[in-house]
Amino acid sequence: MRILITGGCGFVGSNLAVCFKQKYPFYQVVVLDNLKRRGSELNIERLKRSGVTFIHGDIRNKEDIENVGHIDFLIDAAAEPSILAGLNESTDYVINTNLNGTVNCLNYALKFNAGFIFLSTSRVYPFYKLDEVAFEETEERFIISNSQTIKGISANGITTDFPLVGARSLYGATKLSSELIIQEYMEFLNVKAVINRCGVITGPWQMGKVDQGVVVLWLLKHYWNSHLTYNGYGGKGKQVRDILHVHDLFQLIDIQISDIEKYQGNTYNVGGGLDCSCSLLELTNICESITGNKILITPIEENRKADIRLYITDNSKVSNETGWKPKYKPKEIMNEIFAWVIQYETQLKSILN
């Protein structure tokens, strides 16, 4: 088995590569990455120690992918993942990477009749429509009400039936556009592909920033006694997201690759689910407990464009069809991240502090 993982020095790609080599030492795992995101260079030696082959390249350039050679599977984990991408700068990079890059990856998979796993995002769902979800408010979080008028939403979260009409961010739009192209390749060119619409993925080796990787950022700010803000929705920190440990994601992709004929053609919502969800306020409490530090968090009542009040993944479809269920819970995830930060504090501080 020879697997290509694009974005393979990023957080998700590098963890998937290491997990595959650990479980299947006889697999050939190749990663392609342009090393644009700060901190991705730290993964090169880690990948090499695990027996993963690194190629410095960019999915925007199909010539770079041609250097990989024969593959049996392609996992597209390359993306410009920021919700703010292209909003205050040129739209070229986010569109060329997240859409044109996906087309280049599809064509390469087609060349070798390789299976294709696409990591999409929950951000394909329009933020205005998500904010119409009926909710209730408790002392620590917003919760989804049992009674809803919108299709594809229940107390268990969002399903793939949730409406897709409306604005979602350029990041979300390019990912949804890629999904549509993939569906055409599946129908007319017989590419065997699975689309996973992932919620918040986190864990060690994520270079957390305000616009992407907020779970890790939250712990880092507590660890280094810095400061944060509760942005929007009254500035109370009650916004809720479910979080998925990257190793749980690996378990699912491993299942999908092992029987691509069974799962190809499907689009799944994939996340931590209700049992692995937390509000920012709850995340603060966990970080205080782990680090022993209490930091200044400034409330900002006004909402930012494209922010959402709550998002919970309904995993029922993917769980029923594959038997997969996420195992990690929030405090367990945060303890792993904390241990990673302590081990690599010197390297991380120059990049993330």
Coordinates of C-alpha atoms in Angstrom, one line a residue:
M1 CA 0.0 0.0 0.0
R2 CA 1.3 3.4 -1.0
I3 CA -0.5 6.4 0.5
L4 CA 0.0 10.1 -0.4
I5 CA -1.1 12.7 2.2
T6 CA -1.2 16.3 1.0
G7 CA -0.7 18.9 3.6
G8 CA 1.4 16.2 5.3
C9 CA 3.5 18.5 7.5
G10 CA 0.4 20.2 8.9
F11 CA -1.3 19.1 12.1
V12 CA -3.8 16.7 10.6
G13 CA -1.7 15.4 7.8
S14 CA 1.4 14.7 9.9
N15 CA -0.6 12.9 12.6
L16 CA -2.3 10.7 10.1
A17 CA 1.0 9.8 8.4
V18 CA 2.6 8.8 11.7
C19 CA -0.5 6.8 12.8
F20 CA -0.5 4.9 9.5
K21 CA 3.2 4.0 9.8
Q22 CA 2.8 3.0 13.4
K23 CA -0.1 0.7 12.6
Y24 CA 1.2 -0.5 9.2
P25 CA 5.0 -0.4 9.2
F26 CA 5.0 -2.0 5.7
Y27 CA 2.9 0.8 4.2
Q28 CA 4.8 3.4 2.1
V29 CA 3.5 6.8 3.3
V30 CA 4.5 9.9 1.4
V31 CA 3.6 13.5 2.5
L32 CA 3.6 16.6 0.3
D33 CA 3.7 20.0 2.0
N34 CA 4.7 23.6 1.0
L35 CA 5.6 24.4 4.6
K36 CA 3.8 27.7 4.5
R37 CA 2.3 27.5 8.0
R38 CA 4.7 28.4 10.7
G39 CA 5.6 25.4 12.8
S40 CA 5.0 22.8 10.0
E41 CA 8.8 22.5 9.6
L42 CA 9.0 21.0 13.1
N43 CA 7.2 17.9 11.7
I44 CA 9.8 17.0 9.1
E45 CA 12.2 15.2 11.4
R46 CA 9.3 13.6 13.3
L47 CA 7.9 12.2 10.1
K48 CA 11.3 10.9 8.9
R49 CA 11.9 9.2 12.3
S50 CA 8.6 7.4 11.7
G51 CA 9.6 6.2 8.2
V52 CA 7.5 8.7 6.3
T53 CA 8.8 10.2 3.0
F54 CA 8.7 14.0 2.8
I55 CA 8.4 15.9 -0.5
H56 CA 8.5 19.7 -0.5
G57 CA 5.8 20.7 -2.9
D58 CA 2.6 22.6 -3.4
I59 CA -0.7 21.1 -4.5
R60 CA -1.3 24.3 -6.5
N61 CA 1.4 23.1 -8.8
K62 CA 0.5 19.8 -10.5
E63 CA 4.2 19.4 -11.5
D64 CA 5.0 19.0 -7.8
I65 CA 2.6 16.2 -7.3
E66 CA 4.0 14.4 -10.4
N67 CA 7.2 13.8 -8.3
V68 CA 5.4 11.4 -6.0
G69 CA 5.0 8.4 -8.3
H70 CA 2.5 5.6 -8.1
I71 CA -0.1 5.7 -5.2
D72 CA -3.0 3.5 -4.0
F73 CA -4.7 6.2 -1.9
L74 CA -4.6 10.0 -1.7
I75 CA -5.7 11.7 1.5
D76 CA -6.2 15.4 0.8
A77 CA -5.5 17.2 4.1
A78 CA -4.0 20.3 2.4
A79 CA -5.8 23.5 2.9
E80 CA -5.8 27.2 3.8
P81 CA -7.9 26.6 6.9
S82 CA -8.5 30.1 8.2
I83 CA -12.1 31.4 8.3
L84 CA -10.6 34.8 7.7
A85 CA -8.6 33.8 4.6
G86 CA -9.2 36.2 1.7
L87 CA -11.4 38.6 3.6
N88 CA -8.8 41.3 4.2
E89 CA -6.3 40.2 1.6
S90 CA -6.2 38.6 -1.9
T91 CA -8.5 35.7 -2.4
D92 CA -5.9 33.9 -4.6
Y93 CA -4.2 31.7 -2.1
V94 CA -7.4 30.3 -0.5
I95 CA -9.1 29.6 -3.8
N96 CA -6.0 28.2 -5.6
T97 CA -5.1 25.9 -2.7
N98 CA -8.6 24.7 -1.5
L99 CA -10.2 24.4 -4.9
N100 CA -7.6 24.3 -7.7
G101 CA -5.3 22.2 -5.5
T102 CA -8.1 19.7 -4.9
V103 CA -8.6 19.4 -8.7
N104 CA -4.9 18.6 -9.1
C105 CA -5.1 16.0 -6.4
L106 CA -8.2 14.4 -8.0
N107 CA -6.4 14.2 -11.4
Y108 CA -3.5 12.5 -9.8
A109 CA -5.7 10.0 -8.0
L110 CA -7.5 9.4 -11.3
K111 CA -4.2 8.7 -13.0
F112 CA -3.5 5.7 -10.8
N113 CA -7.1 4.7 -10.1
A114 CA -6.3 5.5 -6.4
G115 CA -8.9 5.9 -3.7
F116 CA -9.5 9.5 -2.5
I117 CA -10.3 10.7 1.0
F118 CA -11.2 14.3 1.2
L119 CA -11.1 16.2 4.5
S120 CA -13.8 18.8 4.2
T121 CA -15.2 21.0 6.9
S122 CA -18.3 21.7 9.0
R123 CA -17.8 25.3 7.7
V124 CA -19.6 24.3 4.5
Y125 CA -22.8 25.0 6.4
P126 CA -23.9 28.7 6.2
F127 CA -23.2 30.7 9.4
Y128 CA -26.5 32.7 9.1
K129 CA -28.5 29.5 9.0
L130 CA -26.5 28.0 11.9
D131 CA -27.4 31.0 14.0
E132 CA -31.1 30.3 13.3
V133 CA -30.8 27.1 15.2
A134 CA -33.1 27.2 18.2
F135 CA -31.1 27.2 21.4
E136 CA -31.3 27.5 25.2
E137 CA -28.8 29.1 27.6
T138 CA -27.4 27.5 30.7
E139 CA -24.8 28.9 33.2
E140 CA -21.9 27.6 31.2
R141 CA -23.0 27.0 27.6
F142 CA -25.6 27.4 24.8
I143 CA -27.4 24.1 24.1
I144 CA -29.5 23.0 21.0
S145 CA -33.2 23.0 21.8
N146 CA -35.2 19.8 21.3
S147 CA -37.7 21.7 19.1
Q148 CA -36.4 22.8 15.7
T149 CA -37.9 24.2 12.5
I150 CA -34.8 23.7 10.3
K151 CA -34.1 20.4 8.5
G152 CA -31.0 18.4 9.6
I153 CA -30.8 19.5 13.2
S154 CA -31.7 17.9 16.5
A155 CA -30.5 17.9 20.1
N156 CA -27.8 15.5 18.9
G157 CA -26.4 18.0 16.4
I158 CA -26.1 18.8 12.7
T159 CA -26.6 16.1 10.0
T160 CA -25.6 16.3 6.3
D161 CA -29.3 17.3 5.6
F162 CA -28.7 20.7 7.1
P163 CA -29.4 23.5 4.5
L164 CA -26.4 24.6 2.3
V165 CA -27.9 27.8 0.9
G166 CA -26.1 31.0 2.1
A167 CA -22.7 32.5 2.8
R168 CA -20.2 30.5 4.8
S169 CA -16.7 32.1 4.4
L170 CA -14.3 31.7 1.4
Y171 CA -12.7 28.8 3.3
G172 CA -16.1 27.0 3.5
A173 CA -17.1 27.9 0.0
T174 CA -13.9 26.5 -1.5
K175 CA -14.3 23.3 0.4
L176 CA -18.0 22.9 -0.7
S177 CA -17.0 23.7 -4.3
S178 CA -14.4 20.9 -4.0
E179 CA -17.0 18.5 -2.7
L180 CA -19.1 19.3 -5.8
I181 CA -16.2 18.6 -8.2
I182 CA -15.4 15.4 -6.3
Q183 CA -19.0 14.2 -6.8
E184 CA -18.6 14.8 -10.6
Y185 CA -15.3 12.8 -10.6
M186 CA -17.1 10.0 -8.7
E187 CA -20.0 9.9 -11.1
F188 CA -18.4 10.3 -14.5
L189 CA -14.7 9.3 -14.0
N190 CA -15.2 6.5 -11.5
V191 CA -13.0 7.9 -8.8
K192 CA -13.6 6.1 -5.5
A193 CA -13.9 8.9 -2.9
V194 CA -15.2 9.6 0.5
I195 CA -15.9 13.1 1.8
N196 CA -15.6 13.8 5.6
R197 CA -17.0 17.1 6.8
C198 CA -14.9 17.5 9.9
G199 CA -15.7 19.7 12.9
V200 CA -12.9 21.1 15.1
I201 CA -10.0 18.7 15.0
T202 CA -7.3 19.0 17.7
G203 CA -4.6 17.4 19.6
P204 CA -0.8 17.6 20.0
W205 CA 1.3 19.2 17.2
Q206 CA -1.4 21.7 16.3
M207 CA 0.0 25.2 15.9
G208 CA -2.9 27.0 17.4
K209 CA -3.9 30.5 16.2
V210 CA -7.0 32.7 16.7
D211 CA -8.4 31.8 13.3
Q212 CA -7.6 28.1 13.4
G213 CA -6.6 25.8 16.2
V214 CA -8.3 27.7 19.0
V215 CA -8.4 24.7 21.4
V216 CA -4.6 24.5 21.5
L217 CA -4.4 28.3 21.6
W218 CA -6.6 28.4 24.7
L219 CA -4.3 26.1 26.6
L220 CA -1.1 27.8 25.3
K221 CA -2.4 31.2 26.5
H222 CA -3.1 29.7 30.0
Y223 CA 0.2 28.0 30.1
W224 CA 2.2 31.2 29.3
N225 CA -0.1 33.4 31.4
S226 CA -1.1 35.5 28.5
H227 CA -4.6 36.9 27.8
L228 CA -7.7 36.0 25.7
T229 CA -11.1 37.4 24.7
Y230 CA -14.6 36.0 24.6
N231 CA -15.8 37.3 21.3
G232 CA -19.4 37.8 20.5
Y233 CA -22.7 36.5 21.7
G234 CA -22.6 38.7 24.7
G235 CA -19.0 38.1 25.5
K236 CA -19.8 35.3 28.0
G237 CA -17.8 32.5 26.4
K238 CA -20.9 30.2 26.0
Q239 CA -20.3 29.4 22.4
V240 CA -20.1 25.6 21.9
R241 CA -18.2 23.4 19.5
D242 CA -17.5 19.7 19.6
I243 CA -13.9 18.7 19.3
L244 CA -12.3 15.6 17.6
H245 CA -9.0 14.2 18.6
V246 CA -6.9 13.6 15.4
H247 CA -6.3 10.0 16.5
D248 CA -10.0 9.4 16.5
L249 CA -10.1 10.8 12.9
F250 CA -7.3 8.3 12.0
Q251 CA -9.4 5.4 13.2
L252 CA -12.2 6.4 10.9
I253 CA -10.0 7.0 7.8
D254 CA -8.4 3.6 8.5
I255 CA -11.8 2.0 8.3
Q256 CA -12.7 3.8 5.1
I257 CA -9.5 2.9 3.3
S258 CA -9.8 -0.7 4.4
D259 CA -13.1 -1.1 2.5
I260 CA -13.2 1.8 0.0
E261 CA -15.7 0.0 -2.2
K262 CA -18.2 -0.1 0.6
Y263 CA -17.8 3.6 1.7
Q264 CA -17.0 5.4 -1.6
G265 CA -19.6 7.9 -2.7
N266 CA -20.6 8.9 0.8
T267 CA -20.4 12.3 2.5
Y268 CA -20.2 12.2 6.3
N269 CA -20.3 14.7 9.2
V270 CA -17.4 13.8 11.4
G271 CA -16.7 15.3 14.9
G272 CA -16.4 14.7 18.6
G273 CA -20.2 14.8 19.0
L274 CA -22.2 15.9 21.9
D275 CA -20.2 13.9 24.4
C276 CA -17.0 15.6 23.3
S277 CA -18.2 19.2 23.2
C278 CA -17.4 22.2 25.3
S279 CA -18.0 25.9 25.5
L280 CA -15.2 28.4 25.7
L281 CA -16.1 28.9 29.3
E282 CA -15.9 25.2 30.0
L283 CA -12.6 25.1 28.1
T284 CA -11.3 27.9 30.3
N285 CA -12.2 25.8 33.4
I286 CA -10.3 22.8 32.0
C287 CA -7.2 24.9 31.2
E288 CA -7.2 26.5 34.6
S289 CA -7.4 23.1 36.2
I290 CA -4.6 21.6 34.1
T291 CA -2.1 24.6 34.2
G292 CA -3.0 26.0 37.6
N293 CA -3.1 29.5 35.9
K294 CA -6.0 31.9 35.8
I295 CA -5.6 34.5 33.1
L296 CA -7.4 37.7 32.0
I297 CA -10.2 37.0 29.5
T298 CA -11.8 40.2 28.1
P299 CA -15.5 40.0 27.1
I300 CA -16.3 41.5 23.7
E301 CA -20.1 41.5 23.2
E302 CA -20.2 42.2 19.4
N303 CA -20.2 39.2 17.0
R304 CA -17.6 38.9 14.3
K305 CA -18.5 38.1 10.7
A306 CA -18.9 34.3 10.2
D307 CA -18.8 33.4 13.9
I308 CA -21.3 30.8 15.1
R309 CA -23.1 30.4 18.4
L310 CA -22.9 26.6 18.5
Y311 CA -22.1 23.6 16.3
I312 CA -22.4 20.0 17.4
T313 CA -21.7 17.1 14.9
D314 CA -24.4 14.5 14.6
N315 CA -22.2 11.4 14.0
S316 CA -25.2 9.0 13.6
K317 CA -24.7 8.3 9.9
V318 CA -21.0 7.6 10.0
S319 CA -21.3 5.6 13.2
N320 CA -24.2 3.5 11.9
E321 CA -22.5 2.8 8.6
T322 CA -18.9 2.2 9.8
G323 CA -19.2 1.3 13.4
W324 CA -16.8 4.2 14.3
K325 CA -17.3 6.3 17.4
P326 CA -14.9 8.9 18.8
K327 CA -13.3 7.8 22.1
Y328 CA -11.6 10.9 23.5
K329 CA -13.3 13.4 25.8
P330 CA -12.3 17.1 26.3
K331 CA -10.2 16.9 29.4
E332 CA -8.3 13.8 28.1
I333 CA -7.5 15.8 24.9
M334 CA -6.4 18.8 26.8
N335 CA -4.1 16.8 29.1
E336 CA -2.4 15.3 26.0
I337 CA -1.9 18.8 24.5
F338 CA -0.5 20.0 27.9
A339 CA 2.0 17.2 28.0
W340 CA 3.1 18.0 24.4
V341 CA 3.6 21.7 25.2
I342 CA 5.8 20.8 28.2
Q343 CA 7.9 18.5 26.2
Y344 CA 8.4 20.9 23.3
E345 CA 8.1 24.2 25.1
T346 CA 11.4 25.7 23.8
Q347 CA 10.5 25.1 20.1
L348 CA 6.9 26.1 20.5
K349 CA 7.5 29.3 22.4
S350 CA 9.4 30.9 19.6
I351 CA 6.6 30.1 17.2
L352 CA 3.4 30.4 19.2
N353 CA 3.9 32.7 22.2

